[in-house]
Every structure is written in C-alpha cells, then in structure tokens.
Short mmCIF file of C-alpha atoms in Angstrom, two decimals:
data_model
loop_
_atom_site.label_atom_id
_atom_site.label_comp_id
_atom_site.label_asym_id
_atom_site.label_seq_id
_atom_site.Cartn_x
_atom_site.Cartn_y
_atom_site.Cartn_z
CA UNK A 1 242.22 103.54 145.65
CA UNK A 2 242.34 107.33 145.67
CA UNK A 3 245.09 107.26 148.44
CA UNK A 4 247.17 104.85 146.35
CA UNK A 5 246.96 107.08 143.29
CA UNK A 6 248.07 110.17 145.22
CA UNK A 7 251.07 108.38 146.69
CA UNK A 8 252.10 106.89 143.33
CA UNK A 9 251.88 110.13 141.39
CA UNK A 10 254.85 110.17 139.07
CA UNK A 11 256.19 108.72 135.93
CA UNK A 12 255.54 105.14 136.91
CA UNK A 13 251.91 105.86 137.69
CA UNK A 14 251.34 107.63 134.37
CA UNK A 15 252.92 104.85 132.41
CA UNK A 16 250.69 102.34 134.17
CA UNK A 17 247.57 104.38 133.31
CA UNK A 18 248.61 104.66 129.68
CA UNK A 19 249.01 100.92 129.42
CA UNK A 20 245.59 100.32 130.98
CA UNK A 21 243.95 102.77 128.54
CA UNK A 22 245.68 101.13 125.54
CA UNK A 23 244.40 97.72 126.65
CA UNK A 24 240.88 99.07 127.06
CA UNK A 25 240.86 100.37 123.48
CA UNK A 26 241.63 96.92 122.16
CA UNK A 27 238.59 95.40 123.88
CA UNK A 28 235.05 95.09 122.28
CA UNK A 29 232.89 98.25 122.55
CA UNK A 30 230.05 96.46 124.36
CA UNK A 31 230.90 94.10 127.16
CA UNK A 32 228.66 91.07 127.74
CA UNK A 33 226.30 91.37 130.65
CA UNK A 34 227.87 89.64 133.65
CA UNK A 35 226.13 86.73 135.17
CA UNK A 36 225.60 86.21 138.87
CA UNK A 37 228.61 83.86 138.98
CA UNK A 38 230.86 86.37 137.21
CA UNK A 39 229.89 89.09 139.65
CA UNK A 40 230.59 86.84 142.60
CA UNK A 41 234.09 85.85 141.38
CA UNK A 42 235.27 88.98 139.58
CA UNK A 43 237.68 91.58 140.90
CA UNK A 44 235.28 94.16 142.37
CA UNK A 45 237.75 97.02 141.95
CA UNK A 46 236.18 99.52 139.53
CA UNK A 47 238.25 101.96 137.41
CA UNK A 48 238.97 105.06 139.47
CA UNK A 49 238.73 108.70 138.53
CA UNK A 50 241.31 111.12 139.92
CA UNK A 51 240.04 113.73 142.34
CA UNK A 52 242.17 116.40 140.69
CA UNK A 53 240.56 117.45 137.39
CA UNK A 54 243.97 118.38 135.88
CA UNK A 55 247.04 116.40 137.06
CA UNK A 56 250.36 118.33 137.04
CA UNK A 57 252.30 118.12 133.76
CA UNK A 58 255.07 115.51 133.89
CA UNK A 59 257.37 114.47 131.14
CA UNK A 60 256.33 111.16 129.65
CA UNK A 61 256.93 108.85 126.75
CA UNK A 62 255.06 110.33 123.75
CA UNK A 63 253.03 107.20 122.96
CA UNK A 64 252.11 106.75 126.62
CA UNK A 65 251.10 110.36 127.04
CA UNK A 66 248.92 110.27 123.93
CA UNK A 67 247.21 107.16 125.16
CA UNK A 68 246.67 108.65 128.61
CA UNK A 69 245.00 111.72 127.14
CA UNK A 70 242.15 109.67 125.65
CA UNK A 71 239.35 108.83 128.11
CA UNK A 72 238.66 105.13 128.56
CA UNK A 73 235.30 103.89 127.16
CA UNK A 74 232.45 103.28 129.58
CA UNK A 75 231.64 99.60 130.15
CA UNK A 76 228.10 98.41 129.31
CA UNK A 77 227.38 97.29 132.85
CA UNK A 78 229.47 98.22 135.85
CA UNK A 79 229.86 95.83 138.73
CA UNK A 80 228.81 97.17 142.12
CA UNK A 81 231.47 98.41 144.44
CA UNK A 82 232.29 96.39 147.53
CA UNK A 83 229.91 97.10 150.36
CA UNK A 84 227.37 98.93 148.18
CA UNK A 85 223.76 97.96 148.82
CA UNK A 86 221.56 96.97 145.91
CA UNK A 87 220.10 100.05 144.24
CA UNK A 88 222.70 102.42 145.75
CA UNK A 89 224.79 104.56 143.30
CA UNK A 90 228.35 103.53 142.65
CA UNK A 91 231.37 105.79 142.46
CA UNK A 92 230.50 106.85 138.92
CA UNK A 93 227.09 108.15 140.08
CA UNK A 94 225.05 105.43 138.31
CA UNK A 95 222.84 102.88 140.00
CA UNK A 96 224.05 99.34 139.36
CA UNK A 97 221.98 97.05 137.15
CA UNK A 98 220.28 94.19 138.97
CA UNK A 99 221.60 90.74 138.10
CA UNK A 100 219.55 88.80 135.56
CA UNK A 101 217.10 91.72 135.14
CA UNK A 102 214.50 90.97 132.44
CA UNK A 103 214.58 93.00 129.28
CA UNK A 104 211.88 95.78 129.22
CA UNK A 105 208.99 95.23 126.79
CA UNK A 106 208.61 97.59 123.88
CA UNK A 107 204.85 96.92 123.58
CA UNK A 108 202.83 100.12 124.19
CA UNK A 109 200.93 100.28 127.45
CA UNK A 110 197.39 98.89 127.16
CA UNK A 111 198.12 96.89 123.98
CA UNK A 112 198.61 93.17 123.68
CA UNK A 113 201.54 91.71 121.75
CA UNK A 114 200.44 90.51 118.34
CA UNK A 115 200.42 86.82 117.64
CA UNK A 116 199.71 85.03 114.36
CA UNK A 117 196.44 83.62 115.74
CA UNK A 118 195.01 86.94 117.01
CA UNK A 119 196.21 89.26 114.27
CA UNK A 120 193.03 88.92 112.18
CA UNK A 121 190.44 88.55 115.00
CA UNK A 122 189.06 91.75 116.63
CA UNK A 123 189.12 91.90 120.39
CA UNK A 124 186.12 92.82 122.55
CA UNK A 125 187.51 96.32 122.93
CA UNK A 126 187.10 96.81 119.14
CA UNK A 127 183.28 96.67 119.29
CA UNK A 128 180.61 98.47 121.28
CA UNK A 129 176.80 98.50 121.63
CA UNK A 130 174.68 101.63 121.27
CA UNK A 131 170.91 102.22 121.50
CA UNK A 132 169.21 104.86 119.34
CA UNK A 133 165.53 105.87 119.48
CA UNK A 134 163.72 107.11 116.40
CA UNK A 135 162.64 110.73 116.50
CA UNK A 136 160.17 112.57 114.29
CA UNK A 137 161.33 112.36 110.68
CA UNK A 138 163.90 109.63 111.34
CA UNK A 139 164.31 106.55 109.17
CA UNK A 140 166.62 103.57 109.47
CA UNK A 141 168.78 105.05 106.71
CA UNK A 142 169.06 108.46 108.35
CA UNK A 143 170.01 106.94 111.70
CA UNK A 144 172.75 104.83 110.08
CA UNK A 145 173.98 107.89 108.19
CA UNK A 146 174.20 109.85 111.44
CA UNK A 147 176.35 107.02 112.84
CA UNK A 148 178.73 107.46 109.86
CA UNK A 149 178.33 104.06 108.24
CA UNK A 150 179.38 103.66 104.62
CA UNK A 151 176.58 104.27 102.04
CA UNK A 152 176.90 100.76 100.60
CA UNK A 153 176.67 99.32 104.10
CA UNK A 154 173.52 101.34 104.79
CA UNK A 155 171.88 100.22 101.56
CA UNK A 156 172.63 96.56 102.17
CA UNK A 157 171.38 96.74 105.76
CA UNK A 158 168.10 98.47 104.81
CA UNK A 159 167.49 96.00 101.99
CA UNK A 160 167.95 93.03 104.31
CA UNK A 161 165.70 94.54 107.02
CA UNK A 162 162.91 95.28 104.53
CA UNK A 163 162.42 91.53 104.03
CA UNK A 164 161.19 91.26 107.66
CA UNK A 165 159.87 94.74 108.48
CA UNK A 166 157.67 97.43 106.99
CA UNK A 167 160.15 100.19 107.72
CA UNK A 168 157.65 103.00 107.11
CA UNK A 169 155.49 101.78 110.00
CA UNK A 170 158.14 102.13 112.70
CA UNK A 171 156.90 104.42 115.46
CA UNK A 172 158.55 107.46 116.99
CA UNK A 173 160.50 106.28 120.04
CA UNK A 174 161.26 102.87 118.51
CA UNK A 175 164.57 101.61 119.91
CA UNK A 176 167.37 100.36 117.64
CA UNK A 177 170.11 98.35 119.32
CA UNK A 178 173.32 98.31 117.28
CA UNK A 179 176.58 96.42 117.74
CA UNK A 180 179.37 98.32 115.97
CA UNK A 181 182.97 97.28 115.28
CA UNK A 182 185.64 99.96 115.22
CA UNK A 183 187.86 99.76 112.10
CA UNK A 184 191.59 99.22 112.43
CA UNK A 185 192.25 102.28 110.27
CA UNK A 186 191.29 105.43 112.11
CA UNK A 187 190.12 107.05 108.85
CA UNK A 188 187.86 104.13 107.86
CA UNK A 189 184.09 103.89 108.47
CA UNK A 190 182.66 101.92 111.41
CA UNK A 191 181.41 98.40 110.67
CA UNK A 192 177.84 97.33 111.53
CA UNK A 193 177.79 93.90 113.16
CA UNK A 194 174.15 93.54 114.33
CA UNK A 195 170.99 95.66 114.52
CA UNK A 196 168.01 94.58 116.65
CA UNK A 197 164.48 96.04 116.47
CA UNK A 198 161.48 95.11 118.64
CA UNK A 199 158.56 96.55 116.60
CA UNK A 200 156.10 95.13 119.11
CA UNK A 201 156.27 93.10 122.29
CA UNK A 202 155.82 89.77 120.50
CA UNK A 203 158.28 90.25 117.62
CA UNK A 204 162.02 90.89 117.44
CA UNK A 205 163.95 91.34 114.18
CA UNK A 206 167.74 90.98 114.18
CA UNK A 207 170.03 92.04 111.33
CA UNK A 208 173.28 90.05 111.35
CA UNK A 209 176.51 90.51 109.38
CA UNK A 210 177.48 87.19 107.84
CA UNK A 211 181.03 85.87 107.39
CA UNK A 212 181.16 87.06 103.78
CA UNK A 213 180.22 90.63 104.79
CA UNK A 214 176.60 90.49 103.61
CA UNK A 215 173.55 90.98 105.86
CA UNK A 216 170.69 88.66 106.72
CA UNK A 217 167.61 89.35 108.87
CA UNK A 218 165.90 86.87 111.19
CA UNK A 219 162.62 87.17 113.10
CA UNK A 220 161.80 85.79 116.54
CA UNK A 221 158.24 85.39 117.82
CA UNK A 222 157.82 85.28 121.60
CA UNK A 223 155.19 83.14 123.27
CA UNK A 224 152.47 84.95 125.22
CA UNK A 225 151.13 83.96 128.63
CA UNK A 226 148.19 85.28 130.65
CA UNK A 227 148.82 86.96 133.98
CA UNK A 228 146.24 88.09 136.54
CA UNK A 229 146.75 91.43 138.28
CA UNK A 230 144.49 93.29 140.68
CA UNK A 231 144.16 96.80 142.03
CA UNK A 232 141.99 98.48 144.63
CA UNK A 233 141.65 101.85 146.24
CA UNK A 234 139.54 104.54 147.86
CA UNK A 235 137.97 107.38 145.90
CA UNK A 236 139.64 110.64 146.88
CA UNK A 237 138.61 113.48 144.61
CA UNK A 238 137.78 111.74 141.33
CA UNK A 239 137.53 108.10 140.36
CA UNK A 240 140.00 108.61 137.49
CA UNK A 241 142.71 110.13 139.71
CA UNK A 242 142.17 107.50 142.40
CA UNK A 243 142.30 104.64 139.87
CA UNK A 244 145.50 106.09 138.37
CA UNK A 245 147.04 106.14 141.83
CA UNK A 246 146.08 102.49 142.24
CA UNK A 247 147.84 101.57 138.98
CA UNK A 248 144.70 100.71 137.00
CA UNK A 249 145.49 100.97 133.26
CA UNK A 250 143.33 103.54 131.48
CA UNK A 251 141.80 101.03 128.98
CA UNK A 252 140.74 98.77 131.85
CA UNK A 253 139.33 101.75 133.75
CA UNK A 254 137.31 102.81 130.71
CA UNK A 255 135.92 99.29 130.36
CA UNK A 256 134.97 99.23 134.03
CA UNK A 257 133.30 102.65 133.82
CA UNK A 258 131.25 101.62 130.76
CA UNK A 259 130.05 98.48 132.52
CA UNK A 260 128.96 100.35 135.67
CA UNK A 261 127.51 103.32 133.79
CA UNK A 262 124.24 101.43 133.26
CA UNK A 263 123.47 101.86 136.95
CA UNK A 264 125.91 104.48 138.26
CA UNK A 265 126.11 108.19 137.55
CA UNK A 266 129.79 108.78 138.32
CA UNK A 267 129.40 112.51 138.87
CA UNK A 268 126.39 112.26 141.16
CA UNK A 269 126.55 108.87 142.88
CA UNK A 270 130.27 108.69 143.73
CA UNK A 271 131.27 110.07 147.11
CA UNK A 272 134.60 110.53 148.87
CA UNK A 273 135.48 107.31 150.66
CA UNK A 274 133.76 105.02 148.15
CA UNK A 275 135.89 102.01 147.22
CA UNK A 276 136.75 100.24 143.98
CA UNK A 277 138.55 97.02 143.08
CA UNK A 278 139.33 95.32 139.79
CA UNK A 279 140.84 92.03 138.52
CA UNK A 280 142.56 92.29 135.13
CA UNK A 281 143.86 89.59 132.80
CA UNK A 282 146.96 90.84 130.97
CA UNK A 283 149.09 89.24 128.25
CA UNK A 284 152.86 89.06 128.76
CA UNK A 285 155.65 87.62 126.64
CA UNK A 286 157.81 84.86 128.08
CA UNK A 287 160.70 87.33 128.40
CA UNK A 288 158.63 89.70 130.55
CA UNK A 289 157.21 92.31 128.18
CA UNK A 290 153.63 93.57 128.49
CA UNK A 291 151.62 92.82 125.33
CA UNK A 292 148.41 94.64 126.25
CA UNK A 293 146.96 96.51 129.20
CA UNK A 294 144.48 93.71 129.77
CA UNK A 295 140.77 93.10 130.03
CA UNK A 296 138.59 93.31 133.14
CA UNK A 297 137.47 89.94 134.55
CA UNK A 298 135.83 91.28 137.71
CA UNK A 299 135.20 94.69 139.22
CA UNK A 300 133.50 96.02 142.33
CA UNK A 301 132.35 99.53 143.16
CA UNK A 302 130.63 101.11 146.15
CA UNK A 303 128.59 104.30 145.77
CA UNK A 304 126.83 106.75 148.06
CA UNK A 305 129.59 106.55 150.68
CA UNK A 306 129.27 102.78 150.85
CA UNK A 307 125.47 102.56 150.72
CA UNK A 308 125.39 100.52 147.49
CA UNK A 309 127.82 97.88 146.16
CA UNK A 310 128.02 96.60 142.58
CA UNK A 311 130.03 93.52 141.56
CA UNK A 312 130.33 92.45 137.93
CA UNK A 313 131.89 89.41 136.19
CA UNK A 314 132.96 88.91 132.59
CA UNK A 315 131.22 85.98 130.88
CA UNK A 316 130.55 84.77 127.35
CA UNK A 317 127.28 82.89 126.74
CA UNK A 318 127.28 80.04 124.24
CA UNK A 319 125.46 82.21 121.73
CA UNK A 320 126.62 85.79 121.93
CA UNK A 321 129.52 88.05 122.74
CA UNK A 322 131.14 88.24 126.14
CA UNK A 323 129.87 90.90 128.49
CA UNK A 324 129.44 91.76 132.15
CA UNK A 325 126.89 90.22 134.47
CA UNK A 326 125.98 90.66 138.09
CA UNK A 327 126.40 87.72 140.44
CA UNK A 328 122.78 86.62 139.91
CA UNK A 329 123.33 86.21 136.17
CA UNK A 330 121.61 89.42 135.15
CA UNK A 331 123.32 91.45 132.42
CA UNK A 332 124.52 94.96 133.22
CA UNK A 333 123.27 96.07 129.79
CA UNK A 334 119.88 97.73 129.70
CA UNK A 335 117.77 98.77 126.79
CA UNK A 336 118.99 102.33 127.33
CA UNK A 337 122.18 103.83 128.71
CA UNK A 338 121.74 105.82 131.90
CA UNK A 339 124.04 108.53 130.51
CA UNK A 340 125.11 108.98 126.87
CA UNK A 341 128.42 110.55 127.97
CA UNK A 342 131.26 109.00 129.91
CA UNK A 343 132.08 110.72 133.22
CA UNK A 344 129.84 113.71 132.49
CA UNK A 345 128.18 116.06 135.00
CA UNK A 346 124.45 116.79 135.20
CA UNK A 347 124.10 120.55 134.94
CA UNK A 348 120.32 120.75 134.61
CA UNK A 349 117.66 118.15 135.43
CA UNK A 350 114.33 117.22 133.93
CA UNK A 351 111.31 119.45 134.91
CA UNK A 352 110.33 123.09 135.28
CA UNK A 353 113.16 125.61 135.40
CA UNK A 354 114.07 129.19 134.54
CA UNK A 355 115.44 129.15 131.02
CA UNK A 356 119.02 130.52 131.02
CA UNK A 357 118.57 132.29 127.64
CA UNK A 358 114.87 133.25 127.52
CA UNK A 359 114.80 134.33 131.17
CA UNK A 360 111.43 132.81 132.14
CA UNK A 361 110.32 129.49 133.56
CA UNK A 362 109.36 126.70 131.21
CA UNK A 363 109.43 122.92 131.05
CA UNK A 364 112.89 121.44 130.60
CA UNK A 365 112.10 118.35 128.55
CA UNK A 366 115.41 116.59 129.10
CA UNK A 367 118.66 116.52 131.07
CA UNK A 368 121.74 118.64 130.40
CA UNK A 369 125.16 117.04 130.76
CA UNK A 370 128.08 119.45 131.01
CA UNK A 371 131.18 118.17 129.21
CA UNK A 372 134.21 119.57 127.37
CA UNK A 373 133.73 120.44 123.69
CA UNK A 374 134.36 117.50 121.40
CA UNK A 375 133.42 114.83 123.95
CA UNK A 376 131.94 111.83 122.05
CA UNK A 377 128.18 111.37 122.40
CA UNK A 378 126.95 107.75 122.50
CA UNK A 379 123.69 106.30 121.29
CA UNK A 380 121.67 105.45 124.41
CA UNK A 381 120.33 102.30 122.76
CA UNK A 382 120.23 100.40 119.50
CA UNK A 383 117.88 101.98 116.98
CA UNK A 384 117.37 103.87 113.73
CA UNK A 385 118.25 107.45 112.87
CA UNK A 386 115.13 109.62 112.44
CA UNK A 387 116.74 113.07 112.23
CA UNK A 388 120.37 114.25 111.83
CA UNK A 389 121.17 117.93 111.22
CA UNK A 390 120.12 121.45 112.25
CA UNK A 391 116.93 121.80 114.28
CA UNK A 392 116.25 125.39 115.36
CA UNK A 393 117.17 126.14 118.98
CA UNK A 394 118.44 122.58 119.39
CA UNK A 395 121.33 123.37 117.04
CA UNK A 396 122.91 120.26 115.58
CA UNK A 397 120.49 117.51 116.55
CA UNK A 398 120.12 113.72 116.25
CA UNK A 399 116.96 111.73 117.01
CA UNK A 400 116.92 107.93 117.31
CA UNK A 401 113.91 105.61 117.38
CA UNK A 402 114.16 102.52 119.61
CA UNK A 403 111.76 99.66 120.25
CA UNK A 404 108.72 99.71 122.55
CA UNK A 405 107.73 103.28 121.63
CA UNK A 406 110.96 104.84 122.93
CA UNK A 407 112.95 107.57 121.18
CA UNK A 408 115.97 109.65 122.25
CA UNK A 409 117.17 113.10 121.16
CA UNK A 410 120.63 114.73 121.36
CA UNK A 411 120.99 118.52 120.98
CA UNK A 412 123.59 121.32 120.74
CA UNK A 413 126.22 119.06 119.10
CA UNK A 414 129.32 120.66 117.66
CA UNK A 415 128.88 118.26 114.75
CA UNK A 416 127.09 115.07 113.84
CA UNK A 417 129.20 111.93 113.40
CA UNK A 418 130.39 111.44 109.83
CA UNK A 419 128.10 109.30 107.70
CA UNK A 420 125.11 109.45 110.07
CA UNK A 421 121.96 109.86 107.98
CA UNK A 422 118.22 109.37 108.52
CA UNK A 423 117.34 105.72 108.03
CA UNK A 424 120.73 104.41 109.19
CA UNK A 425 120.79 101.87 112.01
CA UNK A 426 123.02 102.41 115.04
CA UNK A 427 124.12 100.12 117.82
CA UNK A 428 124.04 100.94 121.50
CA UNK A 429 127.11 102.91 122.54
CA UNK A 430 127.98 103.99 118.99
CA UNK A 431 129.34 107.53 118.63
CA UNK A 432 126.69 109.67 116.93
CA UNK A 433 128.13 113.15 117.50
CA UNK A 434 130.26 115.42 119.67
CA UNK A 435 129.54 117.89 122.45
CA UNK A 436 129.23 121.52 121.39
CA UNK A 437 127.20 124.67 122.00
CA UNK A 438 125.17 125.19 118.82
CA UNK A 439 121.63 126.57 118.83
CA UNK A 440 120.15 128.24 121.91
CA UNK A 441 122.96 127.40 124.34
CA UNK A 442 125.09 129.24 126.89
CA UNK A 443 128.03 126.80 126.88
CA UNK A 444 129.22 123.37 125.76
CA UNK A 445 126.87 120.64 126.95
CA UNK A 446 124.58 117.86 125.74
CA UNK A 447 120.81 118.26 126.01
CA UNK A 448 119.44 114.69 126.17
CA UNK A 449 115.74 113.86 125.78
CA UNK A 450 113.80 110.59 126.09
CA UNK A 451 110.32 110.25 124.56
CA UNK A 452 107.84 107.50 125.30
CA UNK A 453 105.11 107.32 122.69
CA UNK A 454 106.02 110.87 121.69
CA UNK A 455 105.83 112.34 125.20
CA UNK A 456 109.05 113.57 126.97
CA UNK A 457 109.84 111.58 130.14
CA UNK A 458 112.65 111.68 132.70
CA UNK A 459 115.59 109.79 131.11
CA UNK A 460 117.06 108.76 134.45
CA UNK A 461 113.82 107.20 135.69
CA UNK A 462 113.26 105.18 132.53
CA UNK A 463 116.90 104.08 132.34
CA UNK A 464 116.75 102.73 135.89
CA UNK A 465 113.70 100.61 135.14
CA UNK A 466 114.81 99.58 131.67
CA UNK A 467 114.73 95.82 131.02
CA UNK A 468 117.90 93.72 130.80
CA UNK A 469 118.69 90.13 129.79
CA UNK A 470 119.38 87.31 132.26
CA UNK A 471 121.29 84.02 131.92
CA UNK A 472 119.44 80.74 132.16
CA UNK A 473 119.92 76.99 131.76
CA UNK A 474 123.40 75.80 130.77
CA UNK A 475 124.68 79.36 130.49
CA UNK A 476 123.70 80.09 134.08
CA UNK A 477 125.45 76.90 135.28
CA UNK A 478 128.62 77.82 133.41
CA UNK A 479 128.40 81.36 134.72
CA UNK A 480 128.25 80.24 138.36
CA UNK A 481 131.33 78.07 137.82
CA UNK A 482 133.14 81.06 136.25
CA UNK A 483 132.19 83.24 139.23
CA UNK A 484 133.67 80.72 141.67
CA UNK A 485 136.84 80.45 139.58
CA UNK A 486 137.29 84.24 139.39
CA UNK A 487 136.72 84.66 143.12
CA UNK A 488 139.46 82.12 143.87
CA UNK A 489 141.86 83.77 141.42
CA UNK A 490 141.46 87.20 142.99
CA UNK A 491 143.41 86.19 146.09
CA UNK A 492 146.41 84.94 144.09
CA UNK A 493 146.61 87.79 141.58
CA UNK A 494 149.57 90.14 141.61
CA UNK A 495 148.83 93.52 143.18
CA UNK A 496 149.61 96.38 140.80
CA UNK A 497 149.60 99.20 143.34
CA UNK A 498 147.28 100.28 146.14
CA UNK A 499 146.21 103.87 146.62
CA UNK A 500 146.40 105.31 150.10
CA UNK A 501 143.27 104.59 152.15
#
C-alpha cells in the first residue's frame, strides 16, 4: 500500500484522498461491531498512513485540499490486517478486538449483581459470630455497649433475657455467643440476631430476633446421663499430687480421703510406691458437657509400702444415708475420727516429752497436728459442746462430750467456729474451729486430747479400737449384690488418666 502511494504521489492521488475523507465524514461516528461473517467477506485493506509526516505542497482544488487537511475519524473497531495473528498489533499500533467478545461486566469485584429477589435478603457475608466472656464488673448491657449496639436494641435484648435468666448471677468467665448482622449503611449500628448463654451445663438460653424486630428468649434443658470413670496411680511424693497426675477430681479425692481417714493417717502411713484406685460416677449432658465432678463408688488404697490394703464401697441402707463400707459390710465410720484434720502431720505424740516453751519434761496429754493457719478443725465424733473460748495456755479451746464416757479437746485455735456455744450439739465431722497458735504455742498447730472418764488417753489407740456399725439381714444381701455390680463395672469404666508407675 505504501509503495502504491509513493508512486502515485501527485494531483490525482491527492484528489482521491480528499474524496475518501469527504465520504468518511458523511458516515456515522460509531460503526457497528463487525460480525464474524462480515470480517470474513470484507475488504481487509485498512486505511493507510503516509510514511512522510508532511507531504510536499502541491497545488490542488480548494475544496479537495480543505477536505484532505482534516484527519479521518477512527473507526470503532478495526479489522485485522491480512496475515496478522490474533492478538498481534495492526498497522495503527492497536491490538484487534476478538470477534464476538463478550461485553465486560461493570459489577465491582467480589460483589454479586443485584436481583429483585436478593435485594432485601442479607447474604452470609453480612453476618458473623463472636464469643465474649464476662470479666469482673461486666454486665450484659455493658458487653452489648462495647459491641456498639444501639441503646434501644440493648434495652430490648436485656428485657427479653431477664424473663429466662437472673442476670446478676452470671459468673465471671461466662461465655456469650452472639450472631451479629452488619448494616448496609456503614454509619449505622450493628444488628443483634441471636445471643446464646449457657449459665450451667444443663441449661441454655437463646435470645432470638423475631421477624418484626423484637426479641424473644427460649430455654433448653439438656438431659443428664451417668458415666463411670476410673483412675489409678502410684504415690510419688504426696497422695494429692499423685492423684492430680492420675486425673482424679479434687472433690472425689476429698471424699476418698475422708472415707479412709478413719483407719489411715495419710502423713504417717503412706509410703512411696503405695497404690490407689478409684471408680467415680459422673453426670454428663447428652451433648457432652460435664455436670459435676462425680461421686466415689469404690476406692482402694495400699499403705505401708503395700503391707495393708483397704477397699471401700458406697452403699445406702434402707434406713439411713449412703456411706462407705468395707467388703465385709462393716462401716468405715467409727465413733471417733482418727484425725480431726484432713491431711495433717503429727508433730508431737502422746506421752512424756520436753516441753518446747517451758523447757522441761512433762506429760504431753494429747497429740499435736501441724497444719497451716486457718485449716478447718473437725469434731472427732458426734456430741455436745462443753467449753468454747479462752482456756489459759490452751488458747482458744473447744471441749466436746461424747457417749460412753469419752470427751475430746481442741486447743490453740485461731478462732472458734461461729455460733458454737456450750450446750450446742455437733455432728461428727462438723467444723468447730480453725488452726492457729494461740496460748502457749510455738507455731500453728492443733493440740488434740481424748479423755476417757476424765483421764487423758492416747487418741490414736482409742480411735483404732473404736466401735463401728455393720450391715445385716436384707441390707447385707443388697450390699453384696452392689459389690458384685461395682466390681463388674470397674473393668468397663473409662480411664481418666494414669500416673506414671
């Protein structure tokens, strides 16, 4: 094309160009997009541009010269030049448009085109779930305020929740699960859809936004099932640390210790290598939440490096409360506790000794149990309060009278239990005071005395020989059946965790 134009430079060529330009001006500004058929059948010769930027001046007809001076308009879509591959630039430096190319969407990236059906319904991306835990001083209202909900929304939500919950009783750490909808207007407040609270394992309260924008609260109660779990281990250091390593819950451990404390002094009798095992009945909800830590059904303990073994079973006689019994049907409960403190240490025994304050030898009429200040002191047996208050070198002192000529005394208390007065009756194991160091004492401990017919005797000796109840008749038959049932269940119980042997 360029060679033809150079050879035809002259008046005839200029006139021809002027005519072509005048015809182009008469056409529509935007040409229709060619179809595949048009491109296949059209003349593929594109308008050419002269190599020389300024052609030499040549005399011409005025109208033709004026027309030639105006540049021809660019077509909307140029046809590709012959032999040009798709996507390659043409002579005008532009890449050709692909035939039948779809029109580009004007919808922003990540957004969906609006339709009449979806214009009013929020998508999943418009809502989110968040979990908040109550901290000290938090309330439901303050949490919702921190999440920037509207005041009217907060008031309506709290009012609806109060019909199902006592909001002032929610505990620190209580989880609130909220479903929140993001408003369409960026300056608007978030919208609360649901709020779920599990005040305890068995109950779940859900606040729900209704179709009219109001709130309603519903409560769900979960069914509870019993589950048997077991744990066992070897004593390494202390029983408490070893039981913790075995996964024994603290309430179950305390129950086990109280049951064995009638016959076992845990500070003196337990040795490294002694073993323990326990079967616990726990309550679980049907959705897998623990309701309580459980109660002991069976426990076994060896003492003295395996020299003695104790096995106890929980049983409830027809007339009476449930308790623990040895395999022969004899109750673990004696008339007197062996030790009035849980997990205490004997620091001074009954008999002659050198007094730590007076400095000379004299009769020690009781047993001293070393324990941290404030440790609860338990009544060794059921009885009546004879004395409660200050008593010279004994400091704060309590004396109890039991049956069969027995009496017990408790000295050096930091304080006597509130409401304990002479003449009051106490039950075995009831807290009557707290460990201290009042009176003639060198440190916090309990001085414990046992009197028989007014004469001090060794508390440990009497406690070991103290009488205990035994099952008989129908109760004994039922107990033996319960023992067989518990022994079978031990093998199938879920293992909590086993401490290293």
